[in-house]
PDB file of C-alpha atoms and ligand atoms in Angstrom:
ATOM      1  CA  UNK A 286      40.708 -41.661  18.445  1.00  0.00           C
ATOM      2  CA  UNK A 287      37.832 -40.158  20.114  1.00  0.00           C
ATOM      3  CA  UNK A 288      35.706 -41.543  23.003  1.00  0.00           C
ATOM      4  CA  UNK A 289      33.263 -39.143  24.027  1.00  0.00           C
ATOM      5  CA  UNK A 290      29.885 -39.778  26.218  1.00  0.00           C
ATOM      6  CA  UNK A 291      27.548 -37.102  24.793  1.00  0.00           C
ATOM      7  CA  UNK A 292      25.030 -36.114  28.280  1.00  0.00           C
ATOM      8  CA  UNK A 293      22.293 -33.412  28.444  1.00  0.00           C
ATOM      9  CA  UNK A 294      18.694 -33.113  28.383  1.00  0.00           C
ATOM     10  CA  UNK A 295      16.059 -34.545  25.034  1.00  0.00           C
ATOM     11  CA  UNK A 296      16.228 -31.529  22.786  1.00  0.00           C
ATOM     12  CA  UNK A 297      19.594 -30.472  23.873  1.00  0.00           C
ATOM     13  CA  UNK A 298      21.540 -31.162  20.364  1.00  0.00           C
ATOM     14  CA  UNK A 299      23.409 -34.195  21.603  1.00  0.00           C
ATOM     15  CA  UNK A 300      22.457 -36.375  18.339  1.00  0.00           C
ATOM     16  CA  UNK A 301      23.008 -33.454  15.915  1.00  0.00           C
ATOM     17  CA  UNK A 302      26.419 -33.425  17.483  1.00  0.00           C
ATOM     18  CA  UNK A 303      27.113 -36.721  17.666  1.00  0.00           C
ATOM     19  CA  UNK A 304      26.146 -37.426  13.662  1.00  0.00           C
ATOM     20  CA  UNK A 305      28.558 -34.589  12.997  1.00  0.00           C
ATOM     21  CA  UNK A 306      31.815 -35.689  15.412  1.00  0.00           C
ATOM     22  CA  UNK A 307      31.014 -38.978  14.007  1.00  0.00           C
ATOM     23  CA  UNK A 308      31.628 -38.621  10.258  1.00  0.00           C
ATOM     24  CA  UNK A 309      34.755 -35.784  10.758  1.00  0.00           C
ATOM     25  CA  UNK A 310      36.049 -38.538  13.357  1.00  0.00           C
ATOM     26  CA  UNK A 311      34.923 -41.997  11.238  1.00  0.00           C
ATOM     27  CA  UNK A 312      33.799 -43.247  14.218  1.00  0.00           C
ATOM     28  CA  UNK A 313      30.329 -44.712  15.257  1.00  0.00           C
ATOM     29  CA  UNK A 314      27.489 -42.632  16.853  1.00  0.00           C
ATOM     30  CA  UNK A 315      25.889 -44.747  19.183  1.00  0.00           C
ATOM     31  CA  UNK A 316      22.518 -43.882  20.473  1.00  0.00           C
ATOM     32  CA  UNK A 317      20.221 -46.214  22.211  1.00  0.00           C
ATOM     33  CA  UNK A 318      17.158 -43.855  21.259  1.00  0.00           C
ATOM     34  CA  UNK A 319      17.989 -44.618  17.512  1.00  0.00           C
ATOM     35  CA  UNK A 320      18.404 -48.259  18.475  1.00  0.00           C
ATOM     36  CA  UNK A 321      15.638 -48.555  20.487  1.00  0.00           C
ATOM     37  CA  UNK A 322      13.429 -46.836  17.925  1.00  0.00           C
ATOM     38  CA  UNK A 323      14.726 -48.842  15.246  1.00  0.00           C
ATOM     39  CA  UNK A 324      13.767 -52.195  17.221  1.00  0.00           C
ATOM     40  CA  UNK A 325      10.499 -50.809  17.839  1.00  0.00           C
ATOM     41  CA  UNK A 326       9.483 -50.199  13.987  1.00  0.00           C
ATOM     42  CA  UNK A 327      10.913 -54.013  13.655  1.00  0.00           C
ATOM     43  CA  UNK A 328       8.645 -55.065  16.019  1.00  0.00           C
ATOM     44  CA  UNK A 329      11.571 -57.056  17.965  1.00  0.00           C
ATOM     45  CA  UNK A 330      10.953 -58.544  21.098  1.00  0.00           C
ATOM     46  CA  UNK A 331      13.497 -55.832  22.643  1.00  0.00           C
ATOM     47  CA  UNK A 332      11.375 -53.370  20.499  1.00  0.00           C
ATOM     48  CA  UNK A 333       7.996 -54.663  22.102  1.00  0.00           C
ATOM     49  CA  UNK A 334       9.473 -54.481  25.551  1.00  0.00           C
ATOM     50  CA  UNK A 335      10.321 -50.456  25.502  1.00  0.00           C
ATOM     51  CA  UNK A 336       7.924 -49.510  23.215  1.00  0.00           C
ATOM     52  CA  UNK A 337       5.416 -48.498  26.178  1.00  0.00           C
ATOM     53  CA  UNK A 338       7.989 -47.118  27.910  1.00  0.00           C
ATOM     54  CA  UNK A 339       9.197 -44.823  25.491  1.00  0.00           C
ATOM     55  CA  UNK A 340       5.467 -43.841  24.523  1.00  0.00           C
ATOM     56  CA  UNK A 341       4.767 -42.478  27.753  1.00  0.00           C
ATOM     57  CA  UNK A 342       8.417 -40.318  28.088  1.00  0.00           C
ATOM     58  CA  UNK A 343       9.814 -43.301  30.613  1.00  0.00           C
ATOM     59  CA  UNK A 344      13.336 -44.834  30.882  1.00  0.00           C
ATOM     60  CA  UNK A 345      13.027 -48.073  29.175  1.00  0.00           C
ATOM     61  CA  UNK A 346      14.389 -50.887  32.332  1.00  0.00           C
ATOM     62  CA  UNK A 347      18.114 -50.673  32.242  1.00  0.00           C
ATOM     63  CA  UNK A 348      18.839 -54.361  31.850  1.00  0.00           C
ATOM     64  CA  UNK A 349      17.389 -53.969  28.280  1.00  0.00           C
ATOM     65  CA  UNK A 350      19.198 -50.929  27.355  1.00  0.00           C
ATOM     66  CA  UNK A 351      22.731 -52.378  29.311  1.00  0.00           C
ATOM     67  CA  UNK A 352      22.855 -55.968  27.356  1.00  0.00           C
ATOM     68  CA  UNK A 353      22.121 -53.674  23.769  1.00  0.00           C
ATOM     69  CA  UNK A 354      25.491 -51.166  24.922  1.00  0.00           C
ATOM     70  CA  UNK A 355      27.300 -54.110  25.729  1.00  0.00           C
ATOM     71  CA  UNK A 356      26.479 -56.081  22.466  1.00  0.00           C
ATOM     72  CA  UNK A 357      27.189 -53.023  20.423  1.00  0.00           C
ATOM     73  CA  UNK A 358      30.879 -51.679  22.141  1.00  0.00           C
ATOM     74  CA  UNK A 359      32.043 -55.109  21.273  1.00  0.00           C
ATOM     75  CA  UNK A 360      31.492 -54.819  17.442  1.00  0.00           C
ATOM     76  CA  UNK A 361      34.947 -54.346  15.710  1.00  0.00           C
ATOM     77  CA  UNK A 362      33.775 -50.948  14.634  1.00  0.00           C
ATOM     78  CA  UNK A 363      33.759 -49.617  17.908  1.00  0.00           C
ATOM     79  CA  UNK A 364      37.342 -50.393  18.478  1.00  0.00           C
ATOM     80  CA  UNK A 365      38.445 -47.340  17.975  1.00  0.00           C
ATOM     81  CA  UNK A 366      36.356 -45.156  19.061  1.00  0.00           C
ATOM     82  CA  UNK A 367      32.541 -43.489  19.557  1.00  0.00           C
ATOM     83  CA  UNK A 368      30.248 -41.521  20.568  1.00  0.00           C
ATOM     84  CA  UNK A 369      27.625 -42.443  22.989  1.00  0.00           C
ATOM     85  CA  UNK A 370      24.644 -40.647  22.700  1.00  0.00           C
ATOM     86  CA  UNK A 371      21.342 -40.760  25.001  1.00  0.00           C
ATOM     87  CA  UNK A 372      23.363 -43.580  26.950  1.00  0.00           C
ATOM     88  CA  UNK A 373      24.019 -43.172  30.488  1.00  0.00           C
ATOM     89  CA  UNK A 374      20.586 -41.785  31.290  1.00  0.00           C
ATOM     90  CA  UNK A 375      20.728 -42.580  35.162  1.00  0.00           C
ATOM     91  CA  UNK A 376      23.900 -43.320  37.662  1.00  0.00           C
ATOM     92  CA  UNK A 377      22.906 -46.962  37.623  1.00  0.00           C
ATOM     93  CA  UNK A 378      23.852 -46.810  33.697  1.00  0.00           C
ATOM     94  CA  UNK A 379      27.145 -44.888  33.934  1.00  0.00           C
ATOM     95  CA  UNK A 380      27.724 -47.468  36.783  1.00  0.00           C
ATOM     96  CA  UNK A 381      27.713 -50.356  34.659  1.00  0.00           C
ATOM     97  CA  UNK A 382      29.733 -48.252  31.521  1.00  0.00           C
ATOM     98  CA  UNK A 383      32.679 -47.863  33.793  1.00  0.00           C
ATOM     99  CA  UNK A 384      32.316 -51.272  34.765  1.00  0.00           C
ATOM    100  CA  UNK A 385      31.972 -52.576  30.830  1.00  0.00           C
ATOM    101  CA  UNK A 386      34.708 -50.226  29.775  1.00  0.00           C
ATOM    102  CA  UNK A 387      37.101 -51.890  32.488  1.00  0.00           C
ATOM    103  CA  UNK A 388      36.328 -55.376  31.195  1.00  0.00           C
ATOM    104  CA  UNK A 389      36.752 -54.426  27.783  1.00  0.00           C
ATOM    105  CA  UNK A 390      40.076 -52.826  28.223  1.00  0.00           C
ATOM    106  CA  UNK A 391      38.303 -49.112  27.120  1.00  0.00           C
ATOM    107  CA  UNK A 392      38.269 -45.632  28.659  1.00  0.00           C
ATOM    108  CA  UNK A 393      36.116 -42.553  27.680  1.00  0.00           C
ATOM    109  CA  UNK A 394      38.180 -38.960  27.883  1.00  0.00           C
ATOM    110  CA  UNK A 395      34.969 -37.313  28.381  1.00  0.00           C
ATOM    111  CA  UNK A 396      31.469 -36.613  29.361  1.00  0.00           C
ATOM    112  CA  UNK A 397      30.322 -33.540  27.517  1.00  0.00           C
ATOM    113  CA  UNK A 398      27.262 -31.807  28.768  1.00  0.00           C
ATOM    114  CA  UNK A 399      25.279 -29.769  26.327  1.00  0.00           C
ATOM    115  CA  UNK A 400      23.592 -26.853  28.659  1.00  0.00           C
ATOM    116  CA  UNK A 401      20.149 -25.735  27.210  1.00  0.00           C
ATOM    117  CA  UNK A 402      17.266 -23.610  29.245  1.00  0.00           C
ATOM    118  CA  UNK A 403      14.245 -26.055  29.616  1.00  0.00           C
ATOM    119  CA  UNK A 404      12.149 -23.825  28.072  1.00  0.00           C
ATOM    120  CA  UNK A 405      14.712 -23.871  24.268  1.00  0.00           C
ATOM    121  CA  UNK A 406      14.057 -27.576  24.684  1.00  0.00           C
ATOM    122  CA  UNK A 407      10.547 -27.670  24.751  1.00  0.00           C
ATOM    123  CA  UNK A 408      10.041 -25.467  21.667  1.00  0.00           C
ATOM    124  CA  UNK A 409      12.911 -27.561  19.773  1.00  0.00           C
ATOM    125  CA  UNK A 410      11.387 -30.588  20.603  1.00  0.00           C
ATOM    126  CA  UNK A 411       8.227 -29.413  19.458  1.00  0.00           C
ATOM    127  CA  UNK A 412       9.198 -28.568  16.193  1.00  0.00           C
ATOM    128  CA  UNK A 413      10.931 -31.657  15.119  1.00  0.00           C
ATOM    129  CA  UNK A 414       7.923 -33.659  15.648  1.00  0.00           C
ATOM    130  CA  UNK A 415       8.886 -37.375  16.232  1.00  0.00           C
ATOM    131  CA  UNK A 416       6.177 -39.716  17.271  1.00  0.00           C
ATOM    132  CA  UNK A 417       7.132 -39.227  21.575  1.00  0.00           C
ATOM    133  CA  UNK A 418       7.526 -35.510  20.808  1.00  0.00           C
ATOM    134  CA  UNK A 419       3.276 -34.532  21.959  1.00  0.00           C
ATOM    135  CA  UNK A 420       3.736 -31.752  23.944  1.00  0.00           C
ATOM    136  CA  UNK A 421       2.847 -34.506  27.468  1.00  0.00           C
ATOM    137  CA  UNK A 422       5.604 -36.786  26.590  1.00  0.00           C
ATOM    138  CA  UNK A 423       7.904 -33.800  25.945  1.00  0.00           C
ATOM    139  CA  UNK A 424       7.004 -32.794  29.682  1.00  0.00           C
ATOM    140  CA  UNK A 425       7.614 -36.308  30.815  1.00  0.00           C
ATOM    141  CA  UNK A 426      10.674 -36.335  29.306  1.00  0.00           C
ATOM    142  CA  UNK A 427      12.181 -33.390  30.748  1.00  0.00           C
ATOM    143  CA  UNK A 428      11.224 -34.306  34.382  1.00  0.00           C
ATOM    144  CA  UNK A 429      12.804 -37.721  33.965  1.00  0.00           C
ATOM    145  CA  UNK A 430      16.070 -35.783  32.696  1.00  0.00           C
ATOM    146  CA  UNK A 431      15.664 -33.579  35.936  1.00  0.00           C
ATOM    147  CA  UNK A 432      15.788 -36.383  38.426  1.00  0.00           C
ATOM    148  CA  UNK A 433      17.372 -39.184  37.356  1.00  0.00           C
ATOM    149  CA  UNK A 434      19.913 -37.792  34.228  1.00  0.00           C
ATOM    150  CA  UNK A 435      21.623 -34.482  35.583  1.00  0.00           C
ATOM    151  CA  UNK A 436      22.844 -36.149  38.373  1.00  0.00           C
ATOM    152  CA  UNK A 437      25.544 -37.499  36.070  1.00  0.00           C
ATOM    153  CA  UNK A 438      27.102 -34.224  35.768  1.00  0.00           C
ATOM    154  CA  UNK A 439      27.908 -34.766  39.128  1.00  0.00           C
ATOM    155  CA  UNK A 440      29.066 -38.477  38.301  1.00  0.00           C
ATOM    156  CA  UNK A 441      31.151 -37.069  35.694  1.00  0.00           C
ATOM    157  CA  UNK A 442      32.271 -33.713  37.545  1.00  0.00           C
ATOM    158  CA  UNK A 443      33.771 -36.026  40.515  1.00  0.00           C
ATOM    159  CA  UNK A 444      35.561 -38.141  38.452  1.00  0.00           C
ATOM    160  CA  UNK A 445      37.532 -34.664  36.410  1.00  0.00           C
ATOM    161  CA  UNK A 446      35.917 -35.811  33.318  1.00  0.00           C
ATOM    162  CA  UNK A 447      33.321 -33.538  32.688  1.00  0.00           C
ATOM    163  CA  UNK A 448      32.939 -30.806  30.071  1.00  0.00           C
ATOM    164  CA  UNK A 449      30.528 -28.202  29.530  1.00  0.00           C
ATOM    165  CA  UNK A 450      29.101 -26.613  26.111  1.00  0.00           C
ATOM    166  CA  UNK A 451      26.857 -23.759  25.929  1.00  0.00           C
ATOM    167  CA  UNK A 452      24.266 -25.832  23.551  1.00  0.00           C
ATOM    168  CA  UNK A 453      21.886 -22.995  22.777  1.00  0.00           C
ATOM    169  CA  UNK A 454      23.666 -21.416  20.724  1.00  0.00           C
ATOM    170  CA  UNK A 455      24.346 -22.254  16.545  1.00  0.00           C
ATOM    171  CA  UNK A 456      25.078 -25.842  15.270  1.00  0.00           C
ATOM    172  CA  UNK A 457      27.903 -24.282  13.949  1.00  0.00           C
ATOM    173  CA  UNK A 458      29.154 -22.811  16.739  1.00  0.00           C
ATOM    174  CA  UNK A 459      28.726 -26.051  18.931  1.00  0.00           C
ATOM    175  CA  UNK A 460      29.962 -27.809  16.581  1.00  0.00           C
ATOM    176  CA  UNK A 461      33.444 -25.963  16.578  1.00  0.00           C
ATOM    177  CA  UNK A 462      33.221 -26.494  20.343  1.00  0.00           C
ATOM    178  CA  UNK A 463      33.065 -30.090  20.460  1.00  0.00           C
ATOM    179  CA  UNK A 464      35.603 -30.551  17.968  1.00  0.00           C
ATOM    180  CA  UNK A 465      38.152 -29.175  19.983  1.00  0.00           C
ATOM    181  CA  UNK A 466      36.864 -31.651  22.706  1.00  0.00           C
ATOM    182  CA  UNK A 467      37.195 -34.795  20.818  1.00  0.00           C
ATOM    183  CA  UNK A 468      40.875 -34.183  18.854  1.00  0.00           C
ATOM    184  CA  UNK A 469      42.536 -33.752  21.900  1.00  0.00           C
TER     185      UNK A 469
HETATM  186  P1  AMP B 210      16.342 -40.396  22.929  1.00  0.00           P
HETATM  187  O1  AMP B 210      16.269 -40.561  21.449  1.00  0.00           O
HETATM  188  O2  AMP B 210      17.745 -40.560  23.467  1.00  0.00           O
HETATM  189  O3  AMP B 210      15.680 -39.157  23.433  1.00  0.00           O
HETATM  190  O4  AMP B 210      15.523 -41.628  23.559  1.00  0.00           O
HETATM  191  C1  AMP B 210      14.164 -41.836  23.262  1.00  0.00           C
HETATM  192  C2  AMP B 210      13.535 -42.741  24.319  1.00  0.00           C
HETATM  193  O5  AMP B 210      14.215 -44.009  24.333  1.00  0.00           O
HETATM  194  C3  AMP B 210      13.659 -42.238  25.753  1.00  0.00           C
HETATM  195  O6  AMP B 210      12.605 -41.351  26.086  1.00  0.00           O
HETATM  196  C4  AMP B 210      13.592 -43.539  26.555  1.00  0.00           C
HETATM  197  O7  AMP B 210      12.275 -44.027  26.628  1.00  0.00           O
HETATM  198  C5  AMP B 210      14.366 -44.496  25.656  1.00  0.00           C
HETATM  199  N1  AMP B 210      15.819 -44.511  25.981  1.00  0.00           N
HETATM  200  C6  AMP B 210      16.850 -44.094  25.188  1.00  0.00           C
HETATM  201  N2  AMP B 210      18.026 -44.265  25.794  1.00  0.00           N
HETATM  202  C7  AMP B 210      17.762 -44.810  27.011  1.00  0.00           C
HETATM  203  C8  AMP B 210      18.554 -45.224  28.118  1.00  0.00           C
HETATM  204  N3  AMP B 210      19.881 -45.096  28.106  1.00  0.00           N
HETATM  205  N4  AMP B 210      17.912 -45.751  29.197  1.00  0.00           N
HETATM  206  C9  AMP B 210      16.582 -45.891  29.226  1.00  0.00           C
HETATM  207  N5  AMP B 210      15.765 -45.512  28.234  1.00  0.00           N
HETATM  208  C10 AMP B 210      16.341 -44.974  27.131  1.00  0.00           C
END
């Protein structure tokens, strides 16, 4: 079993990784991007709240994206096990997750931080070319990593949970990284 919170910047590899843990592992890859994109194409009233946040590069408000974690760790599937991904995205967030995990009787074994130079982001981002990925948004993005996501490497670092991956190097070679991570 396999609890792993997947941190680093937008572009950094975090969901390739996660998809990939996720199937070797049979656990679920949990990303509030996905979920928050998927609500938006459904036109949802959560969906119609973020949608002008995540236009513009913005956190969406973290009640919205708190109540979705919590409704989704306490589907049977996530028993035993997951992979958040894109979730803590400020110290508020990973606040509340130690605070959830408590109440549901859950503990991670750790935050893995994929390290990528800003400027390997930018041109990855660029090239995969979802809807928020305009070269503005991209910018946005990165600055809102800056100040209020890489402080949870600190969060992390403090509590002797936190592991670092070179993340600009192959899939492949990630890959074999992280796997030795989550079947400890
Ligand atoms: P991602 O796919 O993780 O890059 O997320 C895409 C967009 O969804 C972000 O730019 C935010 O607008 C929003 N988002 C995803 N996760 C969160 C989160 N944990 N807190 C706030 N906003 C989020």
């Amino acid at each position: 079993m396999a609890r792993l919170i997947f941190l680093g910047a937008p572009g950094a590899g975090k969901g390739t990784q996660a998809k990939l843990v996720s199937t070797s592992h049979s656990i679920p890859h949990i990303s509030t991007g996905d979920i928050l994109r998927e609500a938006v194409s459904q036109k949802t009233p959560l969906g119609l709240k973020a949608q002008t946040f995540m236009d513009k590069g913005e956190l969406v408000p973290d009640q919205l994206v708190v109540d979705l974690i919590r409704e989704r760790l306490e589907q049977p599937d996530a028993a035993n096990g997951w992979i958040l991904d894109g979730f803590p995205r400020n110290v508020a967030q990973a606040s509340f997750l130690d605070q959830l995990l408590r109440e549901i009787n859950q503990d991670y074994d750790c935050a893995v931080n994929f390290e990528v130079p800003d400027e390997v982001l930018v041109e990855r981002m660029l090239s995969r070319g979802r809807k928020d990925d305009t070269e503005e948004v991209i910018r946005r993005r990165l600055e809102i990593y800056h100040e209020q996501t890489a402080p949870l490497v600190e969060f992390y670092q403090n509590r002797y949970k936190l592991f670092a991956i070179d993340g600009s190097v192959s899939v492949e070679k990630v890959t074999a990284e992280v796997e030795k991570l989550a079947s400890f």
